[in-house]
XYZ file of C-alpha atoms in Angstrom:
542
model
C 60.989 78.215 145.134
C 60.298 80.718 142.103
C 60.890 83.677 144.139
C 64.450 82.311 145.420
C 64.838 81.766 141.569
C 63.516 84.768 140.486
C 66.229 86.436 143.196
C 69.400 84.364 141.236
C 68.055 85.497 138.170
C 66.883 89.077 138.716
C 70.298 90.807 137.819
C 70.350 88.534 135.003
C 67.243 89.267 133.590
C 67.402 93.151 133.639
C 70.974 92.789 132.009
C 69.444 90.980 129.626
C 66.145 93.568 129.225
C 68.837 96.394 129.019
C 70.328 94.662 126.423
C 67.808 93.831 124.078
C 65.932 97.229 124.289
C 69.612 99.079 123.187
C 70.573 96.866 120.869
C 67.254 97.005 118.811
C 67.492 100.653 119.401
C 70.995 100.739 117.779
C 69.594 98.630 114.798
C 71.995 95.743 115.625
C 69.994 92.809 115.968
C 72.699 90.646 113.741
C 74.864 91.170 117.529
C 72.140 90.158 119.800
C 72.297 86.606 120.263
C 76.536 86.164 120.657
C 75.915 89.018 123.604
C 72.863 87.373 125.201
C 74.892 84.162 124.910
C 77.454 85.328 126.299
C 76.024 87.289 129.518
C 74.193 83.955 130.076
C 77.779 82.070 130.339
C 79.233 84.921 132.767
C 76.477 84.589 134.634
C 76.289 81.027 135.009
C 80.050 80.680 135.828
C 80.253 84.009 138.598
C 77.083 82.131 140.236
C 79.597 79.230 141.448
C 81.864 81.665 143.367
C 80.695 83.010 147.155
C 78.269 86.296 146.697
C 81.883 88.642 147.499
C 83.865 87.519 144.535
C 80.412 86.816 142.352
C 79.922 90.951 143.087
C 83.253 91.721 141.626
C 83.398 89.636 138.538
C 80.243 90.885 137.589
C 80.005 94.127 138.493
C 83.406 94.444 136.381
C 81.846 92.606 133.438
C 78.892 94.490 133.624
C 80.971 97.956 133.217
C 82.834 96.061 130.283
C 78.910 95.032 128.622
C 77.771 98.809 129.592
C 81.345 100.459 127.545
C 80.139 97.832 124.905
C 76.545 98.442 124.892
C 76.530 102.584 124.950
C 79.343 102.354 121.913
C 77.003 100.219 119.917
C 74.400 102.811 121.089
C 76.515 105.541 119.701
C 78.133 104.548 116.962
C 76.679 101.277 115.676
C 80.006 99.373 116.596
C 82.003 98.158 119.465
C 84.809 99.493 121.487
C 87.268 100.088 119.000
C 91.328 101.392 119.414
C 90.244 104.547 118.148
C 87.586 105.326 120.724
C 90.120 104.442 123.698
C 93.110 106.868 122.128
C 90.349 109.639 121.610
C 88.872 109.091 125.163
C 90.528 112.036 126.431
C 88.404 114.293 123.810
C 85.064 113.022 125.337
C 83.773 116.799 125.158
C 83.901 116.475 121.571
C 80.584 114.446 121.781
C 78.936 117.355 123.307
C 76.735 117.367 126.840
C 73.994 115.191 125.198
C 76.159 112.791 123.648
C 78.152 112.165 127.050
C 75.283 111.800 129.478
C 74.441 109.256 126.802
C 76.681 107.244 127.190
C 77.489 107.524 130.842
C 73.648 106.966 131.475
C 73.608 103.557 129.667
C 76.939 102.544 131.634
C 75.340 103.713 134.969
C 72.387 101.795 134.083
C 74.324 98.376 133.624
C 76.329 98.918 137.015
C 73.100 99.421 138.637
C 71.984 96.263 137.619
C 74.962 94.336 139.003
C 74.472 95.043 142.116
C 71.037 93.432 142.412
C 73.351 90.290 142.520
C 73.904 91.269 146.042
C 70.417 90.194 147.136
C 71.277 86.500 145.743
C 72.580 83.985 148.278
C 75.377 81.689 147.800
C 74.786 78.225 145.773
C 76.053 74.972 147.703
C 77.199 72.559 143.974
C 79.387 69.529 144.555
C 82.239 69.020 142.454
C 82.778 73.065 142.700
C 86.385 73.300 141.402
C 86.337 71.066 138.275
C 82.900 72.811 136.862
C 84.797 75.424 137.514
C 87.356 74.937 135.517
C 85.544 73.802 132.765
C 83.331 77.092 132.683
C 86.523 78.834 132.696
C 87.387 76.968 129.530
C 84.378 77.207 128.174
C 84.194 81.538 128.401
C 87.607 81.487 127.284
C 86.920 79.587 124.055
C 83.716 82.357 123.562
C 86.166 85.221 124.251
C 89.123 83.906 121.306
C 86.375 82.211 119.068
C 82.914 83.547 119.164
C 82.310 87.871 118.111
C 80.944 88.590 121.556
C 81.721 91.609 123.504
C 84.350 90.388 125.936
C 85.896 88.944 122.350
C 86.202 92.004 121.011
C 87.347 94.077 124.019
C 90.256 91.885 124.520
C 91.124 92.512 120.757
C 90.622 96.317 121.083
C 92.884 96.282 124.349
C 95.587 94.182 122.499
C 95.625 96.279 119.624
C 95.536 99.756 121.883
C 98.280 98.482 124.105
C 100.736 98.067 120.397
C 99.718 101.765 119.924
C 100.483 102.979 123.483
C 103.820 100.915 123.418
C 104.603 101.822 119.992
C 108.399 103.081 119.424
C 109.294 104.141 115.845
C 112.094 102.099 114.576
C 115.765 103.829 115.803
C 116.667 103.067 112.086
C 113.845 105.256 110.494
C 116.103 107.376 108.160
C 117.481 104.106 106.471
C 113.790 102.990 106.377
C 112.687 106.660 104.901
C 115.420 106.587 101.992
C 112.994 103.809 100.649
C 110.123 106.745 100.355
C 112.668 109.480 99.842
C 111.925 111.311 96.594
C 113.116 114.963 94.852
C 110.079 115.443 92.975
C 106.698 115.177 92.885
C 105.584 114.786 89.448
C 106.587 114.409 85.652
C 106.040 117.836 83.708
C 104.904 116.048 80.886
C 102.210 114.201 83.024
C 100.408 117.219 84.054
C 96.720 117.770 83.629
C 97.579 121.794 82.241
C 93.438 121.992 82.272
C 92.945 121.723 85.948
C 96.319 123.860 87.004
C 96.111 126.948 88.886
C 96.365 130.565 87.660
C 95.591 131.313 91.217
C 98.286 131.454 94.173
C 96.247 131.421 96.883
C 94.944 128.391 98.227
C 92.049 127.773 101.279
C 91.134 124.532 102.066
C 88.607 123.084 104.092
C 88.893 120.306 105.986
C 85.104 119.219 107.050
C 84.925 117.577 110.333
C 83.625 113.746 109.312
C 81.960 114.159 105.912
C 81.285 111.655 104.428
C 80.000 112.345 100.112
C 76.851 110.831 100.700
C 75.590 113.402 102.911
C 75.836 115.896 100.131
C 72.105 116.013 98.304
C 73.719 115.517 94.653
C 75.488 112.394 95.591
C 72.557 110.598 97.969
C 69.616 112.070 95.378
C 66.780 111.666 98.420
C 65.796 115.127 97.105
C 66.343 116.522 100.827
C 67.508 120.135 99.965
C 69.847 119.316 103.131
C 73.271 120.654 101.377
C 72.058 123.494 98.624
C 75.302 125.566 98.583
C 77.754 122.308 98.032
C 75.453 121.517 95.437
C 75.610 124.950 93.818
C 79.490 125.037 94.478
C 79.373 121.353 92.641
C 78.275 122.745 89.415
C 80.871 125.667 89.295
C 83.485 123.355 90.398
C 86.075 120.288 89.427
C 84.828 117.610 91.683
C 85.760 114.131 92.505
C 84.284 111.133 92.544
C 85.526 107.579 94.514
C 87.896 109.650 96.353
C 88.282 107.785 100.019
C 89.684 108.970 103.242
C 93.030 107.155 103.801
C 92.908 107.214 107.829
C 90.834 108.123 110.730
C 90.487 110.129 112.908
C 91.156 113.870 112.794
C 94.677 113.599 114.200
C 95.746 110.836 111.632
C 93.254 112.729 108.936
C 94.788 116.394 108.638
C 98.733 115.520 109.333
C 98.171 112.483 107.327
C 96.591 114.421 104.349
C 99.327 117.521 105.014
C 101.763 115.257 104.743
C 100.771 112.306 102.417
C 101.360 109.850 104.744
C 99.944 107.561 107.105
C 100.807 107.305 110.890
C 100.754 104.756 113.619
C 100.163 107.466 116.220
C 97.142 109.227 117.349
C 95.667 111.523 119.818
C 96.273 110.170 123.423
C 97.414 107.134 125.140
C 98.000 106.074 128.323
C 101.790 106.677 128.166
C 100.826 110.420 127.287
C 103.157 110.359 124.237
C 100.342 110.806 121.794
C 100.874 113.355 119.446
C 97.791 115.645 121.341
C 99.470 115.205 124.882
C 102.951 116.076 123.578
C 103.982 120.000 124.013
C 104.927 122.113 120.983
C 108.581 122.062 121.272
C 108.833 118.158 121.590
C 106.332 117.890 118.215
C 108.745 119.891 116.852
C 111.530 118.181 117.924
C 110.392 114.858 117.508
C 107.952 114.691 114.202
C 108.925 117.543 112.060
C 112.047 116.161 111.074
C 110.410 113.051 110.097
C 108.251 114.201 107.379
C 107.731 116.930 104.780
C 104.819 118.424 104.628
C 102.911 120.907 102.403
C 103.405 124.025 104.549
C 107.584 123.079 104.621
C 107.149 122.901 101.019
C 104.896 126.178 100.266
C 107.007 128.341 103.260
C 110.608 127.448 100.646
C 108.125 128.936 98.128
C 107.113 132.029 99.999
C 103.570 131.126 100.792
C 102.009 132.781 103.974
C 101.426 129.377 105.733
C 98.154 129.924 108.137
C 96.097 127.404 109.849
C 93.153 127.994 111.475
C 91.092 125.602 114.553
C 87.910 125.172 115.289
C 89.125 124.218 119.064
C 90.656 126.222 121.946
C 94.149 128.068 120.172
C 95.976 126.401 123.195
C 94.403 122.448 122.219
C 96.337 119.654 121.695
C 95.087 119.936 117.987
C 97.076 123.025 117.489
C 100.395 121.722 119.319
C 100.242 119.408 116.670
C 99.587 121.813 113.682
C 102.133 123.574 114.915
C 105.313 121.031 114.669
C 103.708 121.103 110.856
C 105.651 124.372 109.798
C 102.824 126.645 110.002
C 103.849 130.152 109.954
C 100.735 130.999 111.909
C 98.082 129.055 114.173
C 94.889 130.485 114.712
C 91.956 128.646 117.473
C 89.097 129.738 119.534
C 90.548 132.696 122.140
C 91.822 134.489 119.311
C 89.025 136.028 118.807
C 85.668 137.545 120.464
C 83.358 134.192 120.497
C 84.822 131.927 123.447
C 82.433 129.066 124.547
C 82.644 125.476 125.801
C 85.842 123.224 123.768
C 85.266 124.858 120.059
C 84.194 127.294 118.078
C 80.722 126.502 116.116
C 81.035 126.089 112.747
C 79.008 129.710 112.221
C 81.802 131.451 114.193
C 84.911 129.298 112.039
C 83.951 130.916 109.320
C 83.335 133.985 110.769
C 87.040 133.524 111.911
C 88.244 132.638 108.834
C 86.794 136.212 106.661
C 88.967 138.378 109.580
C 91.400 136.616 108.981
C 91.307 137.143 104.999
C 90.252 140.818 105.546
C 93.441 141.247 107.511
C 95.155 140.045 104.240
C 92.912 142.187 101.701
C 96.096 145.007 101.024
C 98.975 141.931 101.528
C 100.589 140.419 98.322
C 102.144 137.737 99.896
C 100.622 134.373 98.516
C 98.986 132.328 101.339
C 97.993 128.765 102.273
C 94.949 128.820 104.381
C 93.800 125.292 106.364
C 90.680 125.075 108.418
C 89.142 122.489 110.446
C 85.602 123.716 111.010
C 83.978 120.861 113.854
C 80.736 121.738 114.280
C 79.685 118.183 112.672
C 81.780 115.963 115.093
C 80.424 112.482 115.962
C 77.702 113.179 118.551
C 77.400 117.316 118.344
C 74.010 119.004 117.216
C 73.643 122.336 115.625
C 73.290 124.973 118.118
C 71.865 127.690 114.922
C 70.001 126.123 112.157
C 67.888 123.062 112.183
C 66.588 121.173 109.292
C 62.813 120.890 109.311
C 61.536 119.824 112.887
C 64.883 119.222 114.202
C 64.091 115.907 115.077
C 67.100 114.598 113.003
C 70.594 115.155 114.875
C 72.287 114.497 111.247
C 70.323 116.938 109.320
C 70.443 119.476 111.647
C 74.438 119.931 112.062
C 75.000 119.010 108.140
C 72.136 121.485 106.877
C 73.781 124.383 109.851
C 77.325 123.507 107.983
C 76.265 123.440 104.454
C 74.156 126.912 105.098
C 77.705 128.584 107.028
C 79.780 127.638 104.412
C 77.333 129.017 102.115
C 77.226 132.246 103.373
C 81.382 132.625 103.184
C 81.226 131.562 99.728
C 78.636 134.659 98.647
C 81.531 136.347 100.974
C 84.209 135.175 98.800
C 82.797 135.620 95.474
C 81.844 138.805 96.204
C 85.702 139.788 97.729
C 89.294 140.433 95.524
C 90.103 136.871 96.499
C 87.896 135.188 94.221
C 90.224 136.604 91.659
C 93.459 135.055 92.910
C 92.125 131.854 95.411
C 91.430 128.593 94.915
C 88.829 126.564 97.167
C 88.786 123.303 98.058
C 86.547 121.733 100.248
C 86.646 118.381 101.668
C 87.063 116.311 105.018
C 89.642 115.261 107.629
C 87.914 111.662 106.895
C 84.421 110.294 106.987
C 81.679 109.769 109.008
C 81.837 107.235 111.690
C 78.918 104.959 110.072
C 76.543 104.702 113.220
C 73.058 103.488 112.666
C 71.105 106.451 112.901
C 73.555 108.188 110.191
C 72.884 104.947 107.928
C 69.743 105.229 108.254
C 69.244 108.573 107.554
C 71.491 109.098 104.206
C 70.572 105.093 102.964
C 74.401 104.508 103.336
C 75.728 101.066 103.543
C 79.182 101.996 105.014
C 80.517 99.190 107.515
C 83.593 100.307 108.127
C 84.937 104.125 109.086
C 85.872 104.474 105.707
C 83.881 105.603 102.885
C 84.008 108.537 99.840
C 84.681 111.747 100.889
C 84.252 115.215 99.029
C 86.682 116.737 97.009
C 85.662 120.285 95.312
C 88.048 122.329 94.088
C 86.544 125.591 93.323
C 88.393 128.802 91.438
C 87.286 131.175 88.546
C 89.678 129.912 85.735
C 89.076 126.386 85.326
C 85.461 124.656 83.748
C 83.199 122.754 85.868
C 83.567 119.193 85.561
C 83.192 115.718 87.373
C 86.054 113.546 87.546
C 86.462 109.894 88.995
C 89.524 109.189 91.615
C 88.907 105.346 90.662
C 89.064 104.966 94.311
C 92.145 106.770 95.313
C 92.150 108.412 98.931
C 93.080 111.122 100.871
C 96.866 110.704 100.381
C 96.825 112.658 97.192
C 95.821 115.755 98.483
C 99.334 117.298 99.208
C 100.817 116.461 95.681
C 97.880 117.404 93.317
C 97.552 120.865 95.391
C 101.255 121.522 94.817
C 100.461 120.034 90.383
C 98.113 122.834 90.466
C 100.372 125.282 91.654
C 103.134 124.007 89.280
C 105.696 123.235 92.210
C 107.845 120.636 91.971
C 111.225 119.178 92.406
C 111.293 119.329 95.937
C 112.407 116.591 98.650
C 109.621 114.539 100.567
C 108.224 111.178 101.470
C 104.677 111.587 99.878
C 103.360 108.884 99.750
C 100.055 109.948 96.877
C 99.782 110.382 93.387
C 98.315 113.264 92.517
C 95.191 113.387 91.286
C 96.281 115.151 87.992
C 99.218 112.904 87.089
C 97.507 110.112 85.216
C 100.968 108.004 84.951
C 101.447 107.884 88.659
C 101.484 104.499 90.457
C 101.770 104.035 94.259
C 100.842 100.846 96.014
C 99.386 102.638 98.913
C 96.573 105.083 96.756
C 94.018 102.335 97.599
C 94.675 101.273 101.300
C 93.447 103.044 103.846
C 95.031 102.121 107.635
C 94.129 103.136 110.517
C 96.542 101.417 112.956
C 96.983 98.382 112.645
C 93.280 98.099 110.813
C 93.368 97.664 107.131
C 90.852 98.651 103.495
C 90.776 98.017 100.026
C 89.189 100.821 98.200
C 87.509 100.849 94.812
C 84.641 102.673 92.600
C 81.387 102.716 93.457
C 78.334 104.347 92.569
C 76.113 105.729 95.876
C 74.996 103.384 97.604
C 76.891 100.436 96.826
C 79.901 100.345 99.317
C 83.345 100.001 97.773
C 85.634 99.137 100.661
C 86.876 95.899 101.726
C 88.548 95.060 104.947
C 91.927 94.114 104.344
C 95.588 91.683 106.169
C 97.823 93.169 107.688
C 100.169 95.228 105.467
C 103.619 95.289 105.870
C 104.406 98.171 103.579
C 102.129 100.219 105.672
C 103.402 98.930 109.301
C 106.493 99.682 107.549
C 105.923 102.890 107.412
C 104.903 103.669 110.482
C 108.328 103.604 111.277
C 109.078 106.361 109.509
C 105.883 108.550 110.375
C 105.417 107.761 114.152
């Protein structure tokens, strides 16, 4: 009798062991009893069904737990929209980060099948306890926060993004947003305006401020040169990222708006899966962004990609108005999906010393990656190495480091201004958490914001919890250009008088956040209703 129990239960109980043992490892014990619950109740109601359609239900339920249980693994949280529309950029993770996750899957579909083993169970009164199990996992799915729960929210919300058609009335919608200038002349900060043409800014993969050594103050010596760079800089403070993920985060910040699109869906209408021409075609006219504005201006307009120069990254960039696109292949290093963050910058001095004898002023965008959700440093490590987050934000900080001796030693420090910050933050996983004492809970968080240049005095200022969306306009302040048409939807950062009901929500689809000050660690986001303004929007972005 126990070992013909013992055979009913045995897939059960190694679901069960998987679980535990990845959900302690992911620090999520606050999850663990709604999932054991709820494995319990699947298995109890597939057990009433002959050992055929028992395999099926719960060798498919098991592959939903496994997706479930290796993103909690990863990144702390479950399945979420973002994760499915990024799917397709699964190399991103890097080789370790993927067999990760497919091991952990692999592992739960091996333990479904041990159900095979199980014979059937004879129960009178089959149908009606069926039904009422039925009920009963139904009412876990819509009520309790269990994993099937949230999967069927995260499909519900995906499928709005992959069926999502921008209203046919958009321009009636945009004359709402439509403005001819950008800010008041006698609002301008004159002590933080620009002498300096040039502009280069850097748009840190997933950075979130509390990595940086003079924010977290755990005396790590992880991030020396952005804490040398600090103290010659103007620096922000509260300043959040106003979308996720990189696709949202650098056409949302070049354009100062938000966007209901991302990467991929299944209808391959995302804006990565989309070729050049129909970007063009299809988004540039919706939008103004700061390269449009800077080419009427005669700026050299010049982006340059850490990924492949023919990515789906870079067809985007490129419906942006950049004169020039620049990606891995266009020059000697060529390895794997991306360039490492070493070899960006490397990139990024030929491309300024092919500009050293040009007087053209130039706009220079770069997304280094090398610090991308699940990728380790392949040069420096910090310490032992033993800590993934160290190693690829100590490599970063020590690359950009060694362009910034480049630049202050070149012309360009003369007539360039630097900004560093990110395309948004760091997805909060456990491990990163743990490691920087951050109490982030949602993918939203402070990000940096150093503008670096020889004629303006260090200082420290406080964004009072504005976001990413006033990027565009204050670069533009500092350059004194104004009075030209766009939809921007930020205040920039040196126009105290400026009011816009979006500089404190940050959406990412159809998710919402509050953000306010806060001083490291105390978190200052809130999750937030639906917004209508936003969704509004959308309509208008794509």
């Amino acid at each position: 009798m126990k070992i013909s129990i013992l055979k009913y239960l045995s897939s059960l109980l190694v679901v069960i062991l998987l679980t535990v043992s990845f959900v302690f490892a992911s620090n999520r014990a606050d999850a663990l009893i709604w999932i054991c619950a709820e494995i319990i109740c699947v298995y109890l109601l597939i057990l009433q069904f002959k050992w055929k359609t028992r395999l099926i239900f719960w060798v498919l339920y098991c592959l939903i737990l496994g997706g479930q249980i290796s993103s909690i693994f990863s990144s702390g949280s479950f399945i979420i929209p973002l994760t499915l529309s990024n799917a397709a950029e699964f190399s991103a993770l890097g080789l370790s980060g993927v067999l990760k996750l497919v091991i952990v899957v692999l592992l739960y579909f091996l333990s479904a099948l041990l159900i095979i083993s199980t014979k059937n169970i004879h129960s009178h009164g089959g149908d009606w306890k069926r039904i009422i199990s039925l009920i009963v996992i139904g009412g876990c799915i819509y009520f309790l926060p269990t994993p099937l729960h949230f999967f069927a929210i995260t499909l519900q919300s995906y499928y709005k993004q992959v069926t999502y058609k921008p209203a046919y009335n958009y321009p009636e919608i945009a004359s709402k947003y439509f403005k001819v200038s950008l800010w008041g002349n006698e609002r301008s900060e004159k002590g933080v305006t620009s002498k300096n043409k040039n502009i280069i800014v850097i748009f840190t993969e997933g950075m979130s401020s509390g990595v940086m050594d003079y924010v977290n103050n755990k005396n790590l010596n992880l991030t020396p040169n952005l804490d040398l760079l600090k103290k010659k800089s103007i620096s922000y403070s509260n300043y959040y990222n106003h979308t996720a993920a990189t696709f949202r985060g650098l056409r949302g910040q070049l354009t100062s708006a938000y966007q209901y699109k991302d990467g991929w869906n299944s209808n391959n209408d995302g804006l990565a899966q989309l070729a050049p021409e129909v970007i063009t075609s299809t988004y540039s006219s919706r939008l103004v962004s700061l390269p449009e504005i800077l080419n009427n201006h005669g700026y050299e307009t010049i982006f340059l990609s850490s990924t492949e120069r023919n990515s789906t990254l870079n067809a985007m960039l490129k419906g942006m108005s950049f004169k020039k696109i620049y990606g891995m292949g266009d020059f000697q290093f060529y390895q794997e999906d991306r360039m490492t963050d070493k070899q960006t910058f490397s990139a990024l001095k030929q491309i300024l010393e092919k500009r050293k004898n040009n007087d053209e002023p130039f706009f220079i965008g770069v997304y280094p990656s090398g610090t991308h959700h699940g990728r380790e440093s392949p040069d420096l490590k910090y310490k032992d190495g033993s800590n993934v987050y160290y190693n690829k934000f100590h490599n970063y900080d020590a690359q950009l480091g060694e362009f910034i001796r480049y630049f202050d030693m070149s012309s360009f420090s003369k007539n360039t201004t630097l900004i560093i910050t990110a395309d948004h933050s760091t997805l909060p996983t456990p491990e990163f958490k743990k490691s920087f004492g951050i109490n982030a809970d949602y993918f939203v968080d402070q990000i940096p914001l150093i503008i670096y240049n020889s004629g303006n005095t260090a200082i420290e200022k406080d964004a009072q919890g504005k976001n990413s969306l006033s990027l565009a306009p204050t670069i533009l302040q500092m350059l004194l250009i104004n009075n030209e048409p766009n939809y921007f939807l930020g205040c920039s950062l040196l126009d105290y008088y400026c009011k816009s009901k979006f500089s404190n929500t940050t959406a990412i689809g159809d998710e919402y956040f509050n953000t306010y000050p806060a001083i490291y660690p105390d978190y200052g986001v809130k999750k937030a209703s639906t917004n209508s303004n936003v969704s509004e929007f959308y309509n208008v972005s794509g």
